[in-house]
Tab-separated table of C-alpha atoms in Angstrom:
chain	number	residue	atom	x	y	z
A	1	UNK	CA	104.599	48.060	121.854
A	2	UNK	CA	106.820	49.248	119.103
A	3	UNK	CA	108.859	52.339	119.530
A	4	UNK	CA	110.452	52.781	116.155
A	5	UNK	CA	108.875	56.153	115.683
A	6	UNK	CA	110.917	58.870	114.151
A	7	UNK	CA	111.740	61.718	116.404
A	8	UNK	CA	114.425	64.298	116.422
A	9	UNK	CA	114.478	64.322	120.187
A	10	UNK	CA	114.271	60.688	121.314
A	11	UNK	CA	112.340	60.122	124.546
A	12	UNK	CA	113.976	58.414	127.457
A	13	UNK	CA	113.952	54.678	126.930
A	14	UNK	CA	112.816	54.958	123.347
A	15	UNK	CA	115.890	55.889	121.361
A	16	UNK	CA	115.661	56.501	117.664
A	17	UNK	CA	116.361	53.323	115.794
A	18	UNK	CA	117.468	52.634	112.260
A	19	UNK	CA	117.113	48.867	111.861
A	20	UNK	CA	120.555	47.444	111.366
A	21	UNK	CA	122.139	50.801	112.119
A	22	UNK	CA	124.435	51.720	114.939
A	23	UNK	CA	121.587	52.972	117.129
A	24	UNK	CA	119.746	49.664	116.884
A	25	UNK	CA	122.972	47.750	117.519
A	26	UNK	CA	123.786	49.769	120.612
A	27	UNK	CA	120.255	49.359	121.936
A	28	UNK	CA	120.408	45.595	121.407
A	29	UNK	CA	123.778	45.397	123.203
A	30	UNK	CA	122.607	47.529	126.101
A	31	UNK	CA	119.302	45.697	126.554
A	32	UNK	CA	121.065	42.323	126.383
A	33	UNK	CA	123.350	43.604	129.127
A	34	UNK	CA	120.376	44.782	131.230
A	35	UNK	CA	118.741	41.351	130.923
A	36	UNK	CA	121.947	39.571	131.875
A	37	UNK	CA	122.601	41.860	134.841
A	38	UNK	CA	118.999	41.616	136.034
A	39	UNK	CA	118.989	37.857	135.815
A	40	UNK	CA	122.332	37.561	137.593
A	41	UNK	CA	122.047	40.174	140.302
A	42	UNK	CA	118.421	41.273	140.297
A	43	UNK	CA	117.089	44.784	140.285
A	44	UNK	CA	119.170	45.809	143.286
A	45	UNK	CA	122.397	44.980	141.467
A	46	UNK	CA	121.491	46.965	138.345
A	47	UNK	CA	123.627	50.038	137.690
A	48	UNK	CA	124.205	52.152	134.607
A	49	UNK	CA	127.952	51.562	135.001
A	50	UNK	CA	127.556	47.765	135.187
A	51	UNK	CA	125.292	47.724	132.141
A	52	UNK	CA	127.644	49.950	130.143
A	53	UNK	CA	130.664	47.824	131.035
A	54	UNK	CA	128.916	44.582	130.094
A	55	UNK	CA	127.532	46.058	126.876
A	56	UNK	CA	130.944	47.412	125.931
A	57	UNK	CA	129.642	50.943	125.421
A	58	UNK	CA	130.608	54.162	127.130
A	59	UNK	CA	128.516	54.960	130.166
A	60	UNK	CA	127.749	58.453	128.880
A	61	UNK	CA	126.009	56.737	125.948
A	62	UNK	CA	123.769	54.910	128.400
A	63	UNK	CA	123.125	58.024	130.515
A	64	UNK	CA	122.308	60.079	127.443
A	65	UNK	CA	119.830	57.616	125.963
A	66	UNK	CA	118.272	55.943	129.009
A	67	UNK	CA	119.041	58.480	131.740
A	68	UNK	CA	118.976	56.003	134.648
A	69	UNK	CA	118.174	52.475	135.791
A	70	UNK	CA	114.447	53.235	135.578
A	71	UNK	CA	114.804	54.167	131.905
A	72	UNK	CA	116.699	50.936	131.237
A	73	UNK	CA	114.000	48.857	132.932
A	74	UNK	CA	111.224	50.550	131.003
A	75	UNK	CA	113.012	49.949	127.707
A	76	UNK	CA	113.781	46.305	128.440
A	77	UNK	CA	110.089	45.734	129.222
A	78	UNK	CA	109.125	47.640	126.065
A	79	UNK	CA	111.478	45.390	124.094
A	80	UNK	CA	109.758	42.301	125.559
A	81	UNK	CA	106.482	43.738	124.263
A	82	UNK	CA	108.024	44.168	120.797
A	83	UNK	CA	108.850	40.462	120.590
A	84	UNK	CA	106.949	38.717	117.855
A	85	UNK	CA	105.099	36.554	120.367
A	86	UNK	CA	102.131	34.498	119.249
A	87	UNK	CA	99.700	32.726	121.556
A	88	UNK	CA	99.604	28.936	121.138
A	89	UNK	CA	97.167	27.303	118.704
A	90	UNK	CA	96.834	23.596	119.475
A	91	UNK	CA	93.245	23.048	118.380
A	92	UNK	CA	91.612	22.997	121.815
A	93	UNK	CA	91.276	25.531	124.622
A	94	UNK	CA	92.675	23.090	127.141
A	95	UNK	CA	95.660	22.424	124.913
A	96	UNK	CA	96.215	26.127	124.265
A	97	UNK	CA	96.065	27.054	127.956
A	98	UNK	CA	98.328	24.158	128.882
A	99	UNK	CA	100.898	25.300	126.315
A	100	UNK	CA	100.607	28.862	127.579
A	101	UNK	CA	101.090	27.732	131.185
A	102	UNK	CA	104.102	25.609	130.232
A	103	UNK	CA	105.659	28.646	128.591
A	104	UNK	CA	104.935	30.751	131.686
A	105	UNK	CA	106.264	28.149	134.101
A	106	UNK	CA	109.410	27.734	132.028
A	107	UNK	CA	110.073	31.484	132.098
A	108	UNK	CA	109.644	31.528	135.877
A	109	UNK	CA	111.691	28.492	136.868
A	110	UNK	CA	114.701	29.002	134.609
A	111	UNK	CA	117.608	30.232	136.750
A	112	UNK	CA	118.395	33.045	136.647
A	113	UNK	CA	114.881	34.131	135.691
A	114	UNK	CA	114.595	37.409	133.865
A	115	UNK	CA	110.797	37.317	134.343
A	116	UNK	CA	111.101	37.039	138.129
A	117	UNK	CA	113.761	39.764	138.224
A	118	UNK	CA	111.403	42.090	136.350
A	119	UNK	CA	108.572	41.357	138.773
A	120	UNK	CA	110.873	42.076	141.693
A	121	UNK	CA	111.940	45.336	140.043
A	122	UNK	CA	108.324	46.379	139.586
A	123	UNK	CA	107.852	46.354	143.364
A	124	UNK	CA	110.535	48.998	143.683
A	125	UNK	CA	110.323	51.121	140.559
A	126	UNK	CA	107.058	52.834	139.719
A	127	UNK	CA	108.305	53.331	136.142
A	128	UNK	CA	109.047	49.615	135.768
A	129	UNK	CA	105.717	48.730	137.383
A	130	UNK	CA	103.777	50.832	134.879
A	131	UNK	CA	105.686	49.399	131.936
A	132	UNK	CA	105.123	45.886	133.195
A	133	UNK	CA	101.411	46.472	133.747
A	134	UNK	CA	101.144	47.534	130.088
A	135	UNK	CA	103.013	44.410	128.992
A	136	UNK	CA	100.731	42.091	131.022
A	137	UNK	CA	97.650	43.865	129.659
A	138	UNK	CA	98.925	43.439	126.091
A	139	UNK	CA	99.700	39.755	126.571
A	140	UNK	CA	96.307	38.951	128.080
A	141	UNK	CA	94.631	40.914	125.282
A	142	UNK	CA	96.625	38.891	122.719
A	143	UNK	CA	95.479	35.668	124.395
A	144	UNK	CA	91.778	36.507	124.165
A	145	UNK	CA	91.900	34.912	120.724
A	146	UNK	CA	92.265	31.517	122.470
A	147	UNK	CA	88.858	31.996	124.068
A	148	UNK	CA	87.313	33.365	120.873
A	149	UNK	CA	88.519	30.325	118.939
A	150	UNK	CA	87.132	27.993	121.615
A	151	UNK	CA	83.737	29.709	121.407
A	152	UNK	CA	83.833	29.440	117.608
A	153	UNK	CA	84.592	25.701	117.906
A	154	UNK	CA	81.606	25.309	120.249
A	155	UNK	CA	83.779	24.310	123.219
A	156	UNK	CA	82.310	26.894	125.557
A	157	UNK	CA	78.772	27.943	126.396
A	158	UNK	CA	77.650	31.289	125.064
A	159	UNK	CA	73.941	31.787	125.255
A	160	UNK	CA	71.688	33.760	122.939
A	161	UNK	CA	72.212	36.376	120.297
A	162	UNK	CA	73.617	39.821	120.774
A	163	UNK	CA	71.113	41.965	122.604
A	164	UNK	CA	68.741	39.096	123.372
A	165	UNK	CA	67.357	38.828	126.871
A	166	UNK	CA	69.438	36.447	128.987
A	167	UNK	CA	72.223	36.443	126.411
A	168	UNK	CA	75.673	35.909	127.871
A	169	UNK	CA	79.211	36.361	126.730
A	170	UNK	CA	82.441	34.996	128.083
A	171	UNK	CA	84.718	37.189	130.160
A	172	UNK	CA	87.842	36.023	128.337
A	173	UNK	CA	90.262	37.911	130.544
A	174	UNK	CA	88.890	36.365	133.741
A	175	UNK	CA	89.128	32.921	132.192
A	176	UNK	CA	92.740	33.534	131.156
A	177	UNK	CA	93.660	34.819	134.607
A	178	UNK	CA	91.997	31.841	136.299
A	179	UNK	CA	93.981	29.504	134.038
A	180	UNK	CA	97.374	31.157	134.484
A	181	UNK	CA	97.340	32.688	137.986
A	182	UNK	CA	97.975	29.388	139.836
A	183	UNK	CA	101.247	28.901	137.935
A	184	UNK	CA	102.585	32.312	138.989
A	185	UNK	CA	101.222	31.825	142.488
A	186	UNK	CA	102.969	28.487	143.036
A	187	UNK	CA	106.292	29.458	141.578
A	188	UNK	CA	106.648	33.161	142.377
A	189	UNK	CA	104.731	33.670	145.605
A	190	UNK	CA	104.669	30.236	147.237
A	191	UNK	CA	108.128	29.348	145.900
A	192	UNK	CA	107.032	25.751	145.605
A	193	UNK	CA	109.057	23.362	143.480
A	194	UNK	CA	107.676	23.587	139.964
A	195	UNK	CA	105.069	20.876	139.476
A	196	UNK	CA	105.252	19.511	135.926
A	197	UNK	CA	101.547	18.606	136.096
A	198	UNK	CA	100.435	22.066	137.185
A	199	UNK	CA	100.303	23.749	133.735
A	200	UNK	CA	97.824	21.161	132.474
A	201	UNK	CA	95.848	20.908	135.724
A	202	UNK	CA	95.397	24.655	136.056
A	203	UNK	CA	94.346	24.823	132.391
A	204	UNK	CA	91.895	21.939	132.797
A	205	UNK	CA	90.344	23.461	135.937
A	206	UNK	CA	89.749	26.777	134.167
A	207	UNK	CA	88.175	25.020	131.173
A	208	UNK	CA	85.866	22.993	133.452
A	209	UNK	CA	84.866	26.159	135.299
A	210	UNK	CA	84.237	27.935	131.975
A	211	UNK	CA	82.158	25.022	130.672
A	212	UNK	CA	80.085	25.264	133.873
A	213	UNK	CA	79.439	28.941	133.155
A	214	UNK	CA	81.889	30.457	135.643
A	215	UNK	CA	83.034	33.225	133.320
A	216	UNK	CA	79.745	33.939	131.550
A	217	UNK	CA	78.496	37.439	132.113
A	218	UNK	CA	75.271	39.060	130.903
A	219	UNK	CA	75.900	40.573	127.516
A	220	UNK	CA	74.395	43.867	128.601
A	221	UNK	CA	76.906	44.249	131.451
A	222	UNK	CA	79.247	47.136	130.926
A	223	UNK	CA	77.412	48.142	127.712
B	1	UNK	CA	98.334	40.521	165.090
B	2	UNK	CA	99.113	39.090	168.506
B	3	UNK	CA	102.517	37.588	169.126
B	4	UNK	CA	102.613	36.500	172.737
B	5	UNK	CA	103.553	32.824	172.796
B	6	UNK	CA	105.781	31.025	175.286
B	7	UNK	CA	109.113	29.482	174.356
B	8	UNK	CA	112.015	28.284	176.469
B	9	UNK	CA	114.824	28.277	173.912
B	10	UNK	CA	114.492	31.333	171.734
B	11	UNK	CA	115.955	31.132	168.246
B	12	UNK	CA	117.357	34.140	166.424
B	13	UNK	CA	114.465	36.344	165.474
B	14	UNK	CA	112.293	34.705	168.101
B	15	UNK	CA	113.535	36.156	171.384
B	16	UNK	CA	112.398	34.759	174.696
B	17	UNK	CA	109.021	36.136	175.491
B	18	UNK	CA	107.145	36.433	178.747
B	19	UNK	CA	103.627	37.610	177.992
B	20	UNK	CA	103.148	40.989	179.544
B	21	UNK	CA	106.826	41.194	180.494
B	22	UNK	CA	109.380	43.659	179.263
B	23	UNK	CA	110.713	41.273	176.597
B	24	UNK	CA	107.258	40.828	175.105
B	25	UNK	CA	106.618	44.550	175.267
B	26	UNK	CA	109.855	45.385	173.501
B	27	UNK	CA	109.204	42.790	170.830
B	28	UNK	CA	105.707	44.172	170.259
B	29	UNK	CA	107.078	47.728	169.970
B	30	UNK	CA	109.855	46.694	167.619
B	31	UNK	CA	107.642	44.573	165.364
B	32	UNK	CA	105.022	47.330	165.222
B	33	UNK	CA	107.824	49.641	164.114
B	34	UNK	CA	108.989	47.137	161.465
B	35	UNK	CA	105.458	46.883	160.069
B	36	UNK	CA	105.049	50.643	159.997
B	37	UNK	CA	108.442	51.203	158.334
B	38	UNK	CA	107.809	48.418	155.811
B	39	UNK	CA	104.403	49.760	154.909
B	40	UNK	CA	105.667	53.318	154.583
B	41	UNK	CA	109.016	52.872	152.887
B	42	UNK	CA	109.114	49.227	151.773
B	43	UNK	CA	111.897	46.745	152.281
B	44	UNK	CA	114.494	49.058	150.802
B	45	UNK	CA	113.817	51.703	153.424
B	46	UNK	CA	114.081	49.298	156.356
B	47	UNK	CA	117.052	49.878	158.672
B	48	UNK	CA	117.794	48.743	162.208
B	49	UNK	CA	118.337	52.391	163.173
B	50	UNK	CA	114.996	53.504	161.747
B	51	UNK	CA	113.143	50.673	163.473
B	52	UNK	CA	114.846	51.369	166.815
B	53	UNK	CA	114.062	55.080	166.597
B	54	UNK	CA	110.420	54.475	165.746
B	55	UNK	CA	110.058	51.824	168.438
B	56	UNK	CA	111.685	54.065	171.018
B	57	UNK	CA	114.278	51.460	171.995
B	58	UNK	CA	118.061	51.590	171.824
B	59	UNK	CA	119.487	50.284	168.591
B	60	UNK	CA	121.842	47.938	170.436
B	61	UNK	CA	118.711	46.231	171.804
B	62	UNK	CA	117.577	45.610	168.249
B	63	UNK	CA	121.027	44.471	167.067
B	64	UNK	CA	121.376	42.096	170.023
B	65	UNK	CA	118.004	40.430	169.624
B	66	UNK	CA	117.389	40.514	165.884
B	67	UNK	CA	120.919	40.968	164.529
B	68	UNK	CA	119.929	42.667	161.262
B	69	UNK	CA	117.111	43.602	158.891
B	70	UNK	CA	116.801	39.948	157.845
B	71	UNK	CA	116.191	38.919	161.461
B	72	UNK	CA	113.535	41.612	161.817
B	73	UNK	CA	111.769	40.459	158.659
B	74	UNK	CA	111.798	36.834	159.730
B	75	UNK	CA	110.355	37.722	163.119
B	76	UNK	CA	107.635	39.948	161.734
B	77	UNK	CA	106.571	37.111	159.434
B	78	UNK	CA	106.746	34.654	162.351
B	79	UNK	CA	104.526	37.011	164.337
B	80	UNK	CA	101.995	37.016	161.504
B	81	UNK	CA	102.007	33.217	161.719
B	82	UNK	CA	101.337	33.404	165.463
B	83	UNK	CA	98.172	35.437	164.921
B	84	UNK	CA	95.084	33.686	166.163
B	85	UNK	CA	93.725	33.549	162.641
B	86	UNK	CA	90.750	31.341	161.863
B	87	UNK	CA	89.533	30.489	158.379
B	88	UNK	CA	85.991	31.683	157.663
B	89	UNK	CA	83.002	29.432	158.364
B	90	UNK	CA	79.956	30.701	156.512
B	91	UNK	CA	78.171	27.409	155.897
B	92	UNK	CA	79.101	26.956	152.232
B	93	UNK	CA	82.357	26.518	150.372
B	94	UNK	CA	81.532	29.359	148.026
B	95	UNK	CA	80.782	31.622	150.984
B	96	UNK	CA	83.944	30.594	152.800
B	97	UNK	CA	86.182	31.149	149.781
B	98	UNK	CA	84.521	34.476	149.047
B	99	UNK	CA	85.134	35.619	152.628
B	100	UNK	CA	88.742	34.423	152.405
B	101	UNK	CA	89.263	36.282	149.131
B	102	UNK	CA	87.746	39.460	150.556
B	103	UNK	CA	90.154	39.286	153.459
B	104	UNK	CA	93.069	38.740	151.057
B	105	UNK	CA	92.032	41.544	148.728
B	106	UNK	CA	91.602	43.921	151.665
B	107	UNK	CA	95.117	43.154	152.927
B	108	UNK	CA	96.545	43.805	149.458
B	109	UNK	CA	94.731	47.002	148.538
B	110	UNK	CA	95.018	48.852	151.845
B	111	UNK	CA	97.654	51.610	151.466
B	112	UNK	CA	100.300	51.237	152.668
B	113	UNK	CA	100.047	47.451	152.408
B	114	UNK	CA	102.154	45.486	154.821
B	115	UNK	CA	101.346	42.283	152.883
B	116	UNK	CA	102.666	43.715	149.612
B	117	UNK	CA	105.771	45.093	151.351
B	118	UNK	CA	106.523	41.618	152.706
B	119	UNK	CA	106.136	40.078	149.262
B	120	UNK	CA	108.488	42.664	147.831
B	121	UNK	CA	110.983	41.941	150.620
B	122	UNK	CA	110.852	38.224	149.870
B	123	UNK	CA	112.205	38.889	146.378
B	124	UNK	CA	115.328	40.384	147.908
B	125	UNK	CA	115.912	38.544	151.164
B	126	UNK	CA	116.322	34.768	151.100
B	127	UNK	CA	115.618	34.675	154.844
B	128	UNK	CA	112.373	36.610	154.416
B	129	UNK	CA	111.438	34.429	151.445
B	130	UNK	CA	111.826	31.234	153.456
B	131	UNK	CA	109.851	32.628	156.394
B	132	UNK	CA	107.124	33.780	154.059
B	133	UNK	CA	106.955	30.424	152.289
B	134	UNK	CA	106.378	28.770	155.678
B	135	UNK	CA	103.630	31.271	156.466
B	136	UNK	CA	101.846	30.656	153.165
B	137	UNK	CA	102.118	26.885	153.645
B	138	UNK	CA	100.638	27.189	157.150
B	139	UNK	CA	97.757	29.348	155.992
B	140	UNK	CA	96.835	27.046	153.115
B	141	UNK	CA	97.059	24.054	155.471
B	142	UNK	CA	94.731	25.842	157.908
B	143	UNK	CA	92.270	26.478	155.080
B	144	UNK	CA	92.031	22.830	154.050
B	145	UNK	CA	89.279	22.550	156.670
B	146	UNK	CA	87.070	24.601	154.323
B	147	UNK	CA	87.303	21.852	151.735
B	148	UNK	CA	86.872	19.080	154.302
B	149	UNK	CA	83.710	20.715	155.608
B	150	UNK	CA	82.377	21.094	152.057
B	151	UNK	CA	82.997	17.396	151.394
B	152	UNK	CA	81.279	16.491	154.677
B	153	UNK	CA	78.285	18.625	153.657
B	154	UNK	CA	78.146	16.788	150.333
B	155	UNK	CA	78.936	19.929	148.309
B	156	UNK	CA	81.800	18.351	146.404
B	157	UNK	CA	82.200	15.080	144.552
B	158	UNK	CA	84.375	12.464	146.223
B	159	UNK	CA	83.985	9.068	144.679
B	160	UNK	CA	84.234	5.689	146.364
B	161	UNK	CA	85.664	4.430	149.606
B	162	UNK	CA	89.295	4.571	150.671
B	163	UNK	CA	91.264	2.070	148.678
B	164	UNK	CA	88.443	1.237	146.285
B	165	UNK	CA	89.254	1.125	142.568
B	166	UNK	CA	88.454	4.427	140.953
B	167	UNK	CA	88.156	6.141	144.330
B	168	UNK	CA	89.107	9.811	144.287
B	169	UNK	CA	89.907	12.440	146.818
B	170	UNK	CA	90.026	16.179	146.541
B	171	UNK	CA	93.315	17.991	146.240
B	172	UNK	CA	92.307	20.679	148.730
B	173	UNK	CA	95.445	22.771	148.302
B	174	UNK	CA	95.012	23.010	144.511
B	175	UNK	CA	91.386	24.041	144.980
B	176	UNK	CA	92.405	26.726	147.497
B	177	UNK	CA	95.125	28.043	145.209
B	178	UNK	CA	92.754	28.143	142.229
B	179	UNK	CA	90.266	30.124	144.324
B	180	UNK	CA	92.722	32.653	145.736
B	181	UNK	CA	95.458	33.050	143.107
B	182	UNK	CA	93.421	35.337	140.799
B	183	UNK	CA	93.019	37.884	143.610
B	184	UNK	CA	96.775	38.123	144.183
B	185	UNK	CA	97.396	38.065	140.452
B	186	UNK	CA	95.082	40.994	139.718
B	187	UNK	CA	96.179	43.188	142.571
B	188	UNK	CA	99.862	42.368	143.059
B	189	UNK	CA	101.120	41.392	139.624
B	190	UNK	CA	98.705	43.048	137.204
B	191	UNK	CA	98.206	46.064	139.501
B	192	UNK	CA	94.654	46.337	138.286
B	193	UNK	CA	92.177	48.404	140.258
B	194	UNK	CA	90.641	46.105	142.853
B	195	UNK	CA	87.420	44.638	141.495
B	196	UNK	CA	84.856	44.316	144.293
B	197	UNK	CA	83.245	41.401	142.433
B	198	UNK	CA	86.480	39.442	142.009
B	199	UNK	CA	86.553	37.749	145.460
B	200	UNK	CA	83.182	36.132	144.848
B	201	UNK	CA	83.762	35.403	141.162
B	202	UNK	CA	87.106	33.710	141.752
B	203	UNK	CA	85.567	31.688	144.598
B	204	UNK	CA	82.577	30.693	142.453
B	205	UNK	CA	84.803	29.644	139.539
B	206	UNK	CA	86.893	27.398	141.789
B	207	UNK	CA	83.772	25.788	143.283
B	208	UNK	CA	82.322	25.133	139.815
B	209	UNK	CA	85.611	23.598	138.696
B	210	UNK	CA	85.726	21.460	141.844
B	211	UNK	CA	82.133	20.304	141.350
B	212	UNK	CA	83.094	19.298	137.803
B	213	UNK	CA	85.915	17.162	139.209
B	214	UNK	CA	88.835	19.490	138.429
B	215	UNK	CA	90.655	18.844	141.703
B	216	UNK	CA	89.778	15.176	142.136
B	217	UNK	CA	92.826	12.943	142.134
B	218	UNK	CA	93.007	9.157	142.352
B	219	UNK	CA	93.142	8.220	145.992
B	220	UNK	CA	96.157	5.991	145.415
B	221	UNK	CA	98.219	8.880	144.028
B	222	UNK	CA	101.045	9.778	146.320
B	223	UNK	CA	100.102	6.973	148.762
């Protein structure tokens, strides 16, 4: 999700950037301000004026480049996608998923939580919702490597050769969702106190289910 | 969604109700209006005036009984909790969890979705969030019977007698969350198109994990 394309007419939420230049500096200041405002006051408290004041830039600068609160939200989500994030690599699927879940839980329980504020915003802004959906899709796609590595290490059952009758492959995305969904569910929807054992337990349950063939699908499916 | 229970000392948001009486009728009209407004315009569009107009009652009636939008939200969630809802009973844990997931997915994908509007509201109203947390807790508690029945039928591993060394019991709530969380995750957070196979797949994965011991905890834990 990089947006450092050259354009003479920058699109809303994707201003032209020259790394290290004034444009990049202003964007960094403004997006830092959006994150701080979101985390403090949530989506409902977000205004172009508040962001401009906190960023120390003129509000016409913000209006010109991001147009409105929706444009700011889209760009802050795009910036999250530009982060140089790498999925964990601990040597086992259970370890990787546990590390991933710990990272997720941490981002959800920290107060104020930018991640929760973004989710709340996505209920109210179609623009933010679409940007966030892309970010989730990217992150889960990045994490498929965890499942591929586990298959390569022989940790998970994959039966038969490509195209063989009865051959199966793992539905990596379903496995990843099964492993991570309980953490979001407990913290975001059930608002339970964060359980320090949950990241590992949810990871372990998904690995046991995978080992029992829960996420194996016929290789021909969808082909 | 029936909401005709008796109470002698009504709390805010839970006005005195005489089944069939005027009070009950007004409450039913007002809560129907809240649900309709929520589903159409979301939490942000909810106003006492709009609810009163749609319900065909005077707005002072609404102000007096429910005080504000927060009171309306709390009562509409309370009314959902008063529904005579019964967990499914299909004869197998996998069948029960599949039926439960289908019901959940249906409530989330119907447009407009009252369930999604309530979730959105809970991000912005602390009162609504607390009421919703109680509702979730009640529903999961009600569903523990699914796991108890499965244990009684011998579908799930429970080792040893109460108090015996190495004895385990099933953490029913964790199993229920593992089974249902992926449905919410896909539809509410990832905003993926509803997958008609997901209710059964998520149920099956949780049952496989449970059979492999994923939700077995030492019986002494927490005792």
